[in-house]
mmCIF file of C-alpha atoms in Angstrom:
data_model
loop_
_atom_site.group_PDB
_atom_site.id
_atom_site.type_symbol
_atom_site.label_atom_id
_atom_site.label_comp_id
_atom_site.label_asym_id
_atom_site.label_seq_id
_atom_site.Cartn_x
_atom_site.Cartn_y
_atom_site.Cartn_z
ATOM 1 C CA UNK A 1 -0.257 0.114 0.172
ATOM 2 C CA UNK A 2 0.892 3.523 -0.956
ATOM 3 C CA UNK A 3 0.896 5.966 1.668
ATOM 4 C CA UNK A 4 1.381 10.367 2.105
ATOM 5 C CA UNK A 5 2.989 11.182 5.052
ATOM 6 C CA UNK A 6 2.974 15.053 4.994
ATOM 7 C CA UNK A 7 5.506 17.129 7.089
ATOM 8 C CA UNK A 8 4.788 20.031 8.841
ATOM 9 C CA UNK A 9 5.534 22.775 11.552
ATOM 10 C CA UNK A 10 3.004 21.713 13.831
ATOM 11 C CA UNK A 11 0.120 19.718 14.712
ATOM 12 C CA UNK A 12 -2.754 18.843 12.289
ATOM 13 C CA UNK A 13 -6.871 19.730 12.737
ATOM 14 C CA UNK A 14 -9.386 18.538 11.149
ATOM 15 C CA UNK A 15 -9.574 21.688 8.840
ATOM 16 C CA UNK A 16 -5.419 20.565 7.592
ATOM 17 C CA UNK A 17 -6.956 16.745 6.824
ATOM 18 C CA UNK A 18 -9.583 17.806 5.383
ATOM 19 C CA UNK A 19 -8.203 20.155 2.651
ATOM 20 C CA UNK A 20 -5.397 18.073 2.218
ATOM 21 C CA UNK A 21 -6.893 15.736 1.076
ATOM 22 C CA UNK A 22 -8.209 12.915 3.205
ATOM 23 C CA UNK A 23 -10.629 11.604 2.928
ATOM 24 C CA UNK A 24 -10.194 11.321 -1.291
ATOM 25 C CA UNK A 25 -6.830 9.678 -0.936
ATOM 26 C CA UNK A 26 -8.585 7.404 0.883
ATOM 27 C CA UNK A 27 -10.262 6.741 -1.087
ATOM 28 C CA UNK A 28 -8.027 5.911 -3.650
ATOM 29 C CA UNK A 29 -6.129 3.770 -1.443
ATOM 30 C CA UNK A 30 -3.757 5.843 -0.089
ATOM 31 C CA UNK A 31 -2.877 5.658 3.780
ATOM 32 C CA UNK A 32 -2.639 9.853 4.957
ATOM 33 C CA UNK A 33 -0.977 11.029 7.516
ATOM 34 C CA UNK A 34 1.551 13.485 9.064
ATOM 35 C CA UNK A 35 4.627 14.303 11.169
ATOM 36 C CA UNK A 36 4.201 17.032 13.389
ATOM 37 C CA UNK A 37 7.983 18.847 13.216
ATOM 38 C CA UNK A 38 7.787 20.891 16.293
ATOM 39 C CA UNK A 39 10.106 19.319 18.324
ATOM 40 C CA UNK A 40 12.251 18.610 16.086
ATOM 41 C CA UNK A 41 12.325 21.514 13.986
ATOM 42 C CA UNK A 42 12.268 23.806 18.296
ATOM 43 C CA UNK A 43 9.161 25.448 18.428
ATOM 44 C CA UNK A 44 6.518 23.485 19.361
ATOM 45 C CA UNK A 45 6.418 25.890 22.356
ATOM 46 C CA UNK A 46 3.972 28.238 19.906
ATOM 47 C CA UNK A 47 2.332 25.594 18.430
ATOM 48 C CA UNK A 48 1.370 24.052 21.377
ATOM 49 C CA UNK A 49 0.545 19.742 22.643
ATOM 50 C CA UNK A 50 -0.076 17.224 20.357
ATOM 51 C CA UNK A 51 -3.473 15.969 19.326
ATOM 52 C CA UNK A 52 -2.867 11.814 19.264
ATOM 53 C CA UNK A 53 -3.272 11.576 16.049
ATOM 54 C CA UNK A 54 -0.428 12.947 13.912
ATOM 55 C CA UNK A 55 3.101 11.420 15.042
ATOM 56 C CA UNK A 56 5.146 13.786 16.502
ATOM 57 C CA UNK A 57 9.092 12.262 16.401
ATOM 58 C CA UNK A 58 10.782 13.204 20.247
ATOM 59 C CA UNK A 59 14.185 14.077 17.716
ATOM 60 C CA UNK A 60 16.634 14.019 14.776
ATOM 61 C CA UNK A 61 17.218 10.802 15.260
ATOM 62 C CA UNK A 62 13.905 9.210 15.860
ATOM 63 C CA UNK A 63 12.274 11.099 12.500
ATOM 64 C CA UNK A 64 15.880 9.091 10.380
ATOM 65 C CA UNK A 65 14.296 5.878 11.925
ATOM 66 C CA UNK A 66 10.713 6.082 11.077
ATOM 67 C CA UNK A 67 12.025 8.055 7.110
ATOM 68 C CA UNK A 68 14.391 5.141 6.423
ATOM 69 C CA UNK A 69 11.615 2.533 7.609
ATOM 70 C CA UNK A 70 8.946 4.404 5.596
ATOM 71 C CA UNK A 71 11.066 5.360 2.013
ATOM 72 C CA UNK A 72 10.215 2.544 -0.366
ATOM 73 C CA UNK A 73 6.177 3.249 0.747
ATOM 74 C CA UNK A 74 6.083 6.713 0.710
ATOM 75 C CA UNK A 75 5.829 9.733 -0.602
ATOM 76 C CA UNK A 76 6.570 12.014 1.454
ATOM 77 C CA UNK A 77 4.928 15.849 1.191
ATOM 78 C CA UNK A 78 6.677 18.919 2.268
ATOM 79 C CA UNK A 79 4.803 21.547 4.275
ATOM 80 C CA UNK A 80 7.518 22.861 6.393
ATOM 81 C CA UNK A 81 9.316 25.095 3.436
ATOM 82 C CA UNK A 82 8.139 24.578 0.147
ATOM 83 C CA UNK A 83 9.186 27.116 -2.324
ATOM 84 C CA UNK A 84 10.955 28.951 0.238
ATOM 85 C CA UNK A 85 13.786 26.074 -0.310
ATOM 86 C CA UNK A 86 15.466 25.890 3.900
ATOM 87 C CA UNK A 87 16.696 26.901 5.516
ATOM 88 C CA UNK A 88 19.360 26.668 8.833
ATOM 89 C CA UNK A 89 16.535 25.030 11.292
ATOM 90 C CA UNK A 90 14.923 22.431 8.181
ATOM 91 C CA UNK A 91 17.799 21.101 6.620
ATOM 92 C CA UNK A 92 18.114 18.776 8.825
ATOM 93 C CA UNK A 93 14.691 17.050 8.456
ATOM 94 C CA UNK A 94 16.217 17.320 4.085
ATOM 95 C CA UNK A 95 18.373 15.274 4.843
ATOM 96 C CA UNK A 96 17.238 12.377 5.746
ATOM 97 C CA UNK A 97 15.472 12.224 3.373
ATOM 98 C CA UNK A 98 18.305 12.664 1.511
ATOM 99 C CA UNK A 99 19.742 9.758 3.521
ATOM 100 C CA UNK A 100 16.865 7.631 2.579
ATOM 101 C CA UNK A 101 16.717 7.912 -1.033
ATOM 102 C CA UNK A 102 12.824 9.444 0.062
ATOM 103 C CA UNK A 103 10.308 10.984 -3.140
ATOM 104 C CA UNK A 104 8.576 14.021 -1.750
ATOM 105 C CA UNK A 105 6.479 16.104 -3.677
ATOM 106 C CA UNK A 106 5.902 19.850 -3.071
ATOM 107 C CA UNK A 107 1.761 20.820 -3.275
ATOM 108 C CA UNK A 108 2.831 25.459 -4.371
ATOM 109 C CA UNK A 109 -0.832 25.290 -5.338
ATOM 110 C CA UNK A 110 -1.199 28.522 -2.608
ATOM 111 C CA UNK A 111 1.250 30.911 -3.850
ATOM 112 C CA UNK A 112 0.756 34.892 -3.780
ATOM 113 C CA UNK A 113 1.536 37.439 -5.955
ATOM 114 C CA UNK A 114 5.461 38.532 -6.138
ATOM 115 C CA UNK A 115 5.916 41.814 -4.704
ATOM 116 C CA UNK A 116 6.736 45.029 -7.949
ATOM 117 C CA UNK A 117 10.399 45.175 -7.419
ATOM 118 C CA UNK A 118 10.524 49.559 -7.147
ATOM 119 C CA UNK A 119 12.436 51.637 -5.495
ATOM 120 C CA UNK A 120 10.304 52.585 -2.372
ATOM 121 C CA UNK A 121 10.594 48.839 -1.281
ATOM 122 C CA UNK A 122 14.318 49.796 -0.609
ATOM 123 C CA UNK A 123 13.847 53.064 1.063
ATOM 124 C CA UNK A 124 10.264 50.753 3.191
ATOM 125 C CA UNK A 125 13.448 48.098 4.390
ATOM 126 C CA UNK A 126 15.501 51.606 5.364
ATOM 127 C CA UNK A 127 13.068 52.345 7.812
ATOM 128 C CA UNK A 128 12.265 48.755 9.491
ATOM 129 C CA UNK A 129 16.368 47.897 9.865
ATOM 130 C CA UNK A 130 15.257 44.510 12.070
ATOM 131 C CA UNK A 131 13.247 43.426 9.348
ATOM 132 C CA UNK A 132 15.460 43.642 7.277
ATOM 133 C CA UNK A 133 17.819 41.652 8.838
ATOM 134 C CA UNK A 134 15.856 39.136 9.330
ATOM 135 C CA UNK A 135 15.455 39.482 5.697
ATOM 136 C CA UNK A 136 19.855 39.481 4.962
ATOM 137 C CA UNK A 137 19.840 36.498 7.688
ATOM 138 C CA UNK A 138 17.216 34.765 6.085
ATOM 139 C CA UNK A 139 19.384 34.539 2.641
ATOM 140 C CA UNK A 140 22.218 34.073 3.920
ATOM 141 C CA UNK A 141 20.381 30.647 6.409
ATOM 142 C CA UNK A 142 19.231 29.230 3.080
ATOM 143 C CA UNK A 143 22.113 29.322 0.995
ATOM 144 C CA UNK A 144 24.325 27.554 3.841
ATOM 145 C CA UNK A 145 21.547 25.235 4.384
ATOM 146 C CA UNK A 146 21.924 24.558 0.248
ATOM 147 C CA UNK A 147 25.471 24.626 0.047
ATOM 148 C CA UNK A 148 26.030 22.285 3.218
ATOM 149 C CA UNK A 149 23.324 21.681 4.890
ATOM 150 C CA UNK A 150 21.894 18.504 2.549
ATOM 151 C CA UNK A 151 19.067 20.141 0.994
ATOM 152 C CA UNK A 152 18.267 17.459 -1.308
ATOM 153 C CA UNK A 153 14.918 20.162 -3.873
ATOM 154 C CA UNK A 154 11.886 18.248 -4.108
ATOM 155 C CA UNK A 155 10.895 15.341 -6.811
ATOM 156 C CA UNK A 156 8.099 16.742 -8.487
ATOM 157 C CA UNK A 157 6.304 20.335 -7.625
ATOM 158 C CA UNK A 158 2.401 20.735 -8.388
ATOM 159 C CA UNK A 159 -0.085 23.330 -8.561
ATOM 160 C CA UNK A 160 -0.781 26.205 -11.166
ATOM 161 C CA UNK A 161 1.957 27.826 -12.800
ATOM 162 C CA UNK A 162 2.735 31.618 -10.369
ATOM 163 C CA UNK A 163 6.240 33.366 -11.574
ATOM 164 C CA UNK A 164 7.107 32.123 -7.818
ATOM 165 C CA UNK A 165 6.313 28.884 -8.334
ATOM 166 C CA UNK A 166 8.738 29.573 -11.170
ATOM 167 C CA UNK A 167 11.550 31.043 -10.387
ATOM 168 C CA UNK A 168 11.771 27.938 -7.542
ATOM 169 C CA UNK A 169 12.312 25.268 -9.254
ATOM 170 C CA UNK A 170 14.185 27.991 -11.952
ATOM 171 C CA UNK A 171 16.988 28.102 -8.847
ATOM 172 C CA UNK A 172 16.447 24.432 -8.486
ATOM 173 C CA UNK A 173 16.536 22.557 -11.742
ATOM 174 C CA UNK A 174 13.340 21.569 -11.585
ATOM 175 C CA UNK A 175 13.147 19.593 -15.192
ATOM 176 C CA UNK A 176 9.556 20.923 -16.931
ATOM 177 C CA UNK A 177 7.992 17.462 -16.628
ATOM 178 C CA UNK A 178 8.082 16.936 -12.982
ATOM 179 C CA UNK A 179 5.939 20.881 -12.799
ATOM 180 C CA UNK A 180 2.476 19.044 -13.105
ATOM 181 C CA UNK A 181 -0.008 21.252 -13.239
ATOM 182 C CA UNK A 182 -3.144 22.172 -11.333
ATOM 183 C CA UNK A 183 -5.032 24.018 -9.836
ATOM 184 C CA UNK A 184 -5.379 26.010 -6.496
ATOM 185 C CA UNK A 185 -6.218 24.829 -2.918
ATOM 186 C CA UNK A 186 -8.944 26.945 -2.606
ATOM 187 C CA UNK A 187 -10.433 25.689 -5.208
ATOM 188 C CA UNK A 188 -10.046 22.360 -5.007
ATOM 189 C CA UNK A 189 -12.329 22.704 -1.840
ATOM 190 C CA UNK A 190 -14.787 22.713 -5.044
ATOM 191 C CA UNK A 191 -14.417 19.333 -5.404
ATOM 192 C CA UNK A 192 -14.816 18.726 -1.887
ATOM 193 C CA UNK A 193 -18.285 20.974 -1.104
ATOM 194 C CA UNK A 194 -21.023 18.249 -0.331
ATOM 195 C CA UNK A 195 -24.163 21.578 -1.538
ATOM 196 C CA UNK A 196 -27.199 22.138 -0.484
ATOM 197 C CA UNK A 197 -25.993 25.511 2.142
ATOM 198 C CA UNK A 198 -28.512 28.348 2.540
ATOM 199 C CA UNK A 199 -28.673 30.774 -0.134
ATOM 200 C CA UNK A 200 -26.488 34.044 0.077
ATOM 201 C CA UNK A 201 -27.747 37.240 -0.450
ATOM 202 C CA UNK A 202 -26.617 40.232 -2.003
ATOM 203 C CA UNK A 203 -23.990 41.705 -0.086
ATOM 204 C CA UNK A 204 -20.418 42.850 -0.326
ATOM 205 C CA UNK A 205 -17.524 40.406 1.427
ATOM 206 C CA UNK A 206 -14.846 40.917 3.200
ATOM 207 C CA UNK A 207 -12.541 37.607 3.372
ATOM 208 C CA UNK A 208 -10.741 37.113 6.793
ATOM 209 C CA UNK A 209 -6.871 37.070 6.410
ATOM 210 C CA UNK A 210 -6.628 36.743 9.985
ATOM 211 C CA UNK A 211 -4.541 39.468 10.730
ATOM 212 C CA UNK A 212 -6.139 38.843 14.659
ATOM 213 C CA UNK A 213 -6.138 35.900 15.848
ATOM 214 C CA UNK A 214 -4.577 33.749 12.862
ATOM 215 C CA UNK A 215 -1.313 31.136 14.884
ATOM 216 C CA UNK A 216 1.135 32.435 11.472
ATOM 217 C CA UNK A 217 1.130 35.968 13.010
ATOM 218 C CA UNK A 218 3.010 34.817 15.909
ATOM 219 C CA UNK A 219 6.295 34.467 14.625
ATOM 220 C CA UNK A 220 9.471 36.885 14.607
ATOM 221 C CA UNK A 221 8.974 39.316 12.125
ATOM 222 C CA UNK A 222 5.442 39.349 11.986
ATOM 223 C CA UNK A 223 2.274 40.188 14.967
ATOM 224 C CA UNK A 224 -0.882 40.317 15.095
ATOM 225 C CA UNK A 225 -3.280 42.884 14.643
ATOM 226 C CA UNK A 226 -4.018 44.389 18.760
ATOM 227 C CA UNK A 227 -8.531 42.970 18.134
ATOM 228 C CA UNK A 228 -9.460 46.397 19.260
ATOM 229 C CA UNK A 229 -7.719 48.158 17.264
ATOM 230 C CA UNK A 230 -8.111 46.063 13.548
ATOM 231 C CA UNK A 231 -12.034 45.159 14.477
ATOM 232 C CA UNK A 232 -12.723 49.322 14.772
ATOM 233 C CA UNK A 233 -10.662 50.006 11.987
ATOM 234 C CA UNK A 234 -13.208 46.663 9.930
ATOM 235 C CA UNK A 235 -16.057 48.353 10.931
ATOM 236 C CA UNK A 236 -15.767 51.692 9.213
ATOM 237 C CA UNK A 237 -14.485 50.773 6.081
ATOM 238 C CA UNK A 238 -17.617 48.436 6.362
ATOM 239 C CA UNK A 239 -19.255 51.734 7.829
ATOM 240 C CA UNK A 240 -18.438 52.409 4.872
ATOM 241 C CA UNK A 241 -18.463 51.077 2.341
ATOM 242 C CA UNK A 242 -22.439 49.866 3.172
ATOM 243 C CA UNK A 243 -23.741 53.618 2.895
ATOM 244 C CA UNK A 244 -21.206 53.781 -0.816
ATOM 245 C CA UNK A 245 -23.339 50.962 -2.158
ATOM 246 C CA UNK A 246 -26.355 50.231 -0.021
ATOM 247 C CA UNK A 247 -25.669 46.697 1.224
ATOM 248 C CA UNK A 248 -24.074 44.453 3.453
ATOM 249 C CA UNK A 249 -21.296 43.472 4.660
ATOM 250 C CA UNK A 250 -20.292 40.149 5.597
ATOM 251 C CA UNK A 251 -17.337 38.558 6.727
ATOM 252 C CA UNK A 252 -16.339 35.834 5.404
ATOM 253 C CA UNK A 253 -14.073 33.752 9.018
ATOM 254 C CA UNK A 254 -10.148 32.827 8.342
ATOM 255 C CA UNK A 255 -11.427 28.749 8.918
ATOM 256 C CA UNK A 256 -8.053 28.948 11.343
ATOM 257 C CA UNK A 257 -8.978 31.995 13.324
ATOM 258 C CA UNK A 258 -11.366 32.311 15.758
ATOM 259 C CA UNK A 259 -10.992 35.890 16.769
ATOM 260 C CA UNK A 260 -13.580 37.135 14.196
ATOM 261 C CA UNK A 261 -17.472 37.301 16.017
ATOM 262 C CA UNK A 262 -19.816 40.047 15.381
ATOM 263 C CA UNK A 263 -19.921 41.173 18.045
ATOM 264 C CA UNK A 264 -16.126 42.400 16.888
ATOM 265 C CA UNK A 265 -17.638 43.883 13.311
ATOM 266 C CA UNK A 266 -20.325 45.973 14.938
ATOM 267 C CA UNK A 267 -22.996 42.909 14.456
ATOM 268 C CA UNK A 268 -22.856 41.435 11.146
ATOM 269 C CA UNK A 269 -22.885 38.896 9.606
ATOM 270 C CA UNK A 270 -19.982 36.465 9.529
ATOM 271 C CA UNK A 271 -20.353 33.568 7.528
ATOM 272 C CA UNK A 272 -17.104 30.228 8.052
ATOM 273 C CA UNK A 273 -16.559 27.384 5.432
ATOM 274 C CA UNK A 274 -18.201 29.007 2.907
ATOM 275 C CA UNK A 275 -16.003 31.609 1.244
ATOM 276 C CA UNK A 276 -16.843 30.814 -2.302
ATOM 277 C CA UNK A 277 -20.077 30.579 -1.706
ATOM 278 C CA UNK A 278 -20.561 34.675 -0.523
ATOM 279 C CA UNK A 279 -17.783 35.439 -2.768
ATOM 280 C CA UNK A 280 -19.823 33.510 -5.419
ATOM 281 C CA UNK A 281 -22.937 36.267 -4.526
ATOM 282 C CA UNK A 282 -21.434 39.262 -4.386
ATOM 283 C CA UNK A 283 -21.033 42.505 -5.070
ATOM 284 C CA UNK A 284 -17.878 44.079 -3.911
ATOM 285 C CA UNK A 285 -15.414 41.806 -2.319
ATOM 286 C CA UNK A 286 -12.796 43.021 0.192
ATOM 287 C CA UNK A 287 -9.794 41.693 1.732
ATOM 288 C CA UNK A 288 -5.749 41.316 2.229
ATOM 289 C CA UNK A 289 -4.207 39.148 0.186
ATOM 290 C CA UNK A 290 -5.751 35.837 0.148
ATOM 291 C CA UNK A 291 -5.161 33.482 -1.161
ATOM 292 C CA UNK A 292 -9.020 33.426 -1.556
ATOM 293 C CA UNK A 293 -9.213 36.479 -3.910
ATOM 294 C CA UNK A 294 -8.730 33.862 -6.165
ATOM 295 C CA UNK A 295 -12.983 33.333 -5.815
ATOM 296 C CA UNK A 296 -13.492 36.887 -6.970
ATOM 297 C CA UNK A 297 -11.069 36.911 -9.925
ATOM 298 C CA UNK A 298 -12.286 33.461 -11.566
ATOM 299 C CA UNK A 299 -16.340 34.945 -10.162
ATOM 300 C CA UNK A 300 -15.272 38.453 -11.913
ATOM 301 C CA UNK A 301 -16.076 40.857 -8.593
ATOM 302 C CA UNK A 302 -15.162 44.576 -8.808
ATOM 303 C CA UNK A 303 -12.191 44.345 -6.134
ATOM 304 C CA UNK A 304 -10.945 46.230 -2.461
ATOM 305 C CA UNK A 305 -7.551 45.661 -1.003
ATOM 306 C CA UNK A 306 -7.044 46.844 2.468
ATOM 307 C CA UNK A 307 -3.521 47.955 3.416
ATOM 308 C CA UNK A 308 -2.422 50.203 6.151
ATOM 309 C CA UNK A 309 -0.383 49.585 9.321
ATOM 310 C CA UNK A 310 -1.598 46.945 10.594
ATOM 311 C CA UNK A 311 -1.180 44.700 7.577
ATOM 312 C CA UNK A 312 2.077 46.237 7.708
ATOM 313 C CA UNK A 313 2.583 44.934 11.412
ATOM 314 C CA UNK A 314 1.793 41.230 9.582
ATOM 315 C CA UNK A 315 4.250 41.456 7.230
ATOM 316 C CA UNK A 316 1.338 41.285 4.861
ATOM 317 C CA UNK A 317 2.256 44.618 2.843
ATOM 318 C CA UNK A 318 4.508 43.333 1.055
ATOM 319 C CA UNK A 319 2.026 40.775 -0.104
ATOM 320 C CA UNK A 320 -1.238 42.966 -0.745
ATOM 321 C CA UNK A 321 0.962 45.167 -2.476
ATOM 322 C CA UNK A 322 1.513 41.853 -4.793
ATOM 323 C CA UNK A 323 -1.946 41.420 -5.237
ATOM 324 C CA UNK A 324 -2.887 44.474 -6.093
ATOM 325 C CA UNK A 325 -0.502 45.111 -8.986
ATOM 326 C CA UNK A 326 -1.370 41.320 -9.913
ATOM 327 C CA UNK A 327 -5.538 41.655 -10.093
ATOM 328 C CA UNK A 328 -5.217 45.392 -11.004
ATOM 329 C CA UNK A 329 -7.164 46.560 -8.120
ATOM 330 C CA UNK A 330 -6.346 49.219 -5.316
ATOM 331 C CA UNK A 331 -5.620 49.474 -2.301
ATOM 332 C CA UNK A 332 -6.318 51.606 0.669
ATOM 333 C CA UNK A 333 -4.965 52.661 3.744
ATOM 334 C CA UNK A 334 -8.269 52.648 5.926
ATOM 335 C CA UNK A 335 -6.295 54.668 8.873
ATOM 336 C CA UNK A 336 -6.464 57.685 5.780
ATOM 337 C CA UNK A 337 -9.546 59.080 6.580
ATOM 338 C CA UNK A 338 -9.840 61.155 3.624
ATOM 339 C CA UNK A 339 -9.114 58.659 1.127
ATOM 340 C CA UNK A 340 -11.924 56.616 2.897
ATOM 341 C CA UNK A 341 -14.427 59.546 3.505
ATOM 342 C CA UNK A 342 -13.792 59.509 -0.953
ATOM 343 C CA UNK A 343 -14.147 55.348 -1.428
ATOM 344 C CA UNK A 344 -17.174 55.047 -3.797
ATOM 345 C CA UNK A 345 -17.028 51.806 -5.680
ATOM 346 C CA UNK A 346 -17.084 51.713 -8.756
ATOM 347 C CA UNK A 347 -18.905 48.246 -9.564
ATOM 348 C CA UNK A 348 -19.271 47.874 -13.157
ATOM 349 C CA UNK A 349 -15.429 47.904 -13.416
ATOM 350 C CA UNK A 350 -13.136 44.643 -14.030
ATOM 351 C CA UNK A 351 -10.097 44.619 -14.342
ATOM 352 C CA UNK A 352 -11.251 41.461 -17.330
ATOM 353 C CA UNK A 353 -6.902 40.557 -18.201
ATOM 354 C CA UNK A 354 -5.549 41.164 -15.606
ATOM 355 C CA UNK A 355 -7.954 38.676 -13.557
ATOM 356 C CA UNK A 356 -7.729 35.983 -15.730
ATOM 357 C CA UNK A 357 -4.217 35.787 -15.792
ATOM 358 C CA UNK A 358 -4.279 36.165 -12.654
ATOM 359 C CA UNK A 359 -6.626 32.512 -12.644
ATOM 360 C CA UNK A 360 -4.782 30.420 -15.370
ATOM 361 C CA UNK A 361 -1.077 31.436 -13.191
ATOM 362 C CA UNK A 362 -2.487 31.328 -9.341
ATOM 363 C CA UNK A 363 -6.179 29.523 -10.024
ATOM 364 C CA UNK A 364 -7.109 27.401 -12.697
ATOM 365 C CA UNK A 365 -4.374 27.043 -15.038
ATOM 366 C CA UNK A 366 -5.588 26.190 -18.751
ATOM 367 C CA UNK A 367 -4.102 22.603 -18.443
ATOM 368 C CA UNK A 368 -5.176 21.464 -15.159
ATOM 369 C CA UNK A 369 -6.426 18.160 -15.086
ATOM 370 C CA UNK A 370 -10.576 18.748 -14.279
ATOM 371 C CA UNK A 371 -10.230 16.276 -10.872
ATOM 372 C CA UNK A 372 -9.200 17.363 -7.762
ATOM 373 C CA UNK A 373 -5.193 17.773 -6.802
ATOM 374 C CA UNK A 374 -5.452 14.744 -4.817
ATOM 375 C CA UNK A 375 -6.714 12.364 -6.896
ATOM 376 C CA UNK A 376 -4.217 14.366 -9.517
ATOM 377 C CA UNK A 377 -0.813 13.216 -6.327
ATOM 378 C CA UNK A 378 -2.073 10.202 -5.659
ATOM 379 C CA UNK A 379 -1.629 9.033 -9.229
ATOM 380 C CA UNK A 380 1.295 10.431 -9.427
ATOM 381 C CA UNK A 381 1.916 8.152 -5.662
ATOM 382 C CA UNK A 382 1.506 5.364 -7.009
ATOM 383 C CA UNK A 383 3.167 5.463 -10.067
ATOM 384 C CA UNK A 384 6.488 7.248 -8.256
ATOM 385 C CA UNK A 385 6.880 4.192 -5.227
ATOM 386 C CA UNK A 386 6.137 1.902 -7.987
ATOM 387 C CA UNK A 387 9.418 3.214 -10.262
ATOM 388 C CA UNK A 388 11.143 3.827 -6.851
ATOM 389 C CA UNK A 389 11.334 -0.046 -5.784
ATOM 390 C CA UNK A 390 12.528 -0.822 -9.710
ATOM 391 C CA UNK A 391 9.530 -0.581 -11.404
ATOM 392 C CA UNK A 392 7.384 -3.875 -8.803
ATOM 393 C CA UNK A 393 4.068 -3.868 -9.025
#
């Protein structure tokens, strides 16, 4: 039996396992599981207790023994570094894969657009020297890990042909026939949708990035937004949007954050697990830099992005600007009272060509199979394990 083993920096959740297609993989005869690497990576204090579902090795030696024992029948999927390349902390994990001659994939099906190149970025970096220093240290660490740490690039990369994926494959000389086109993880959710949910009325939809409460923002160089100040900012934006459009604002909450509740956003409706449905019914989409904005591009919905101090603190300014450039949509600073007062969205203005390009590069490339991403990965995993064994059945 072929196994697929997800390498993750924390304990998985039921949402992770659904998003990563565990049920689909099981239906294809694949035994799916996860290795929680929080102890090996030294991040246990941040990630919390084991969930009693994942395997959490107590040290690198235990991880290496597991990889050696599983390599002949398994494909590993890297959710530790992905297309970022290695760092000094993760390099021993990749060395363990290399020493075991293990096959591993990267699923790059949620890549953000690359930030625009501009002199202003250097100026902004100069105003945040600590962040700039961490960036330089990260580049140096990656180079050292590549040269001396035992890093080996993934055998295959799955996902849309985003510029970041193209750059990664060029850096590590991954052959074109090992870049497997698939649609995005967000789009893959449509294959898992069971339907039958209540109809959502036309509205303006805010796609929550989880700036207040998302665990990914509790990391060096990032800071979760202060809930009181952030939600106050959102309320001002929503009030203005409702006044300008005549439609109510509803919030599509981030699935990994429970912080955003109706009472924090003026009693407005907060929905969970139905972002695609809400966007499909919307007249306007508001957000920061969520990959779920791809649903708005698919549905040709007008988009407004929010920048400002909360986004900067979370380390998302470049991501928001990159999304703005890729989609051809405006960014406003919600703390700029004059700009907010002048906000009057044109609900008929759709940058069709840029939306189409974004969809092709980040959501649904034309050559992607009409099937779940995980069905595609399952087929490749079975074949690659067979070939690793020397072609035996």
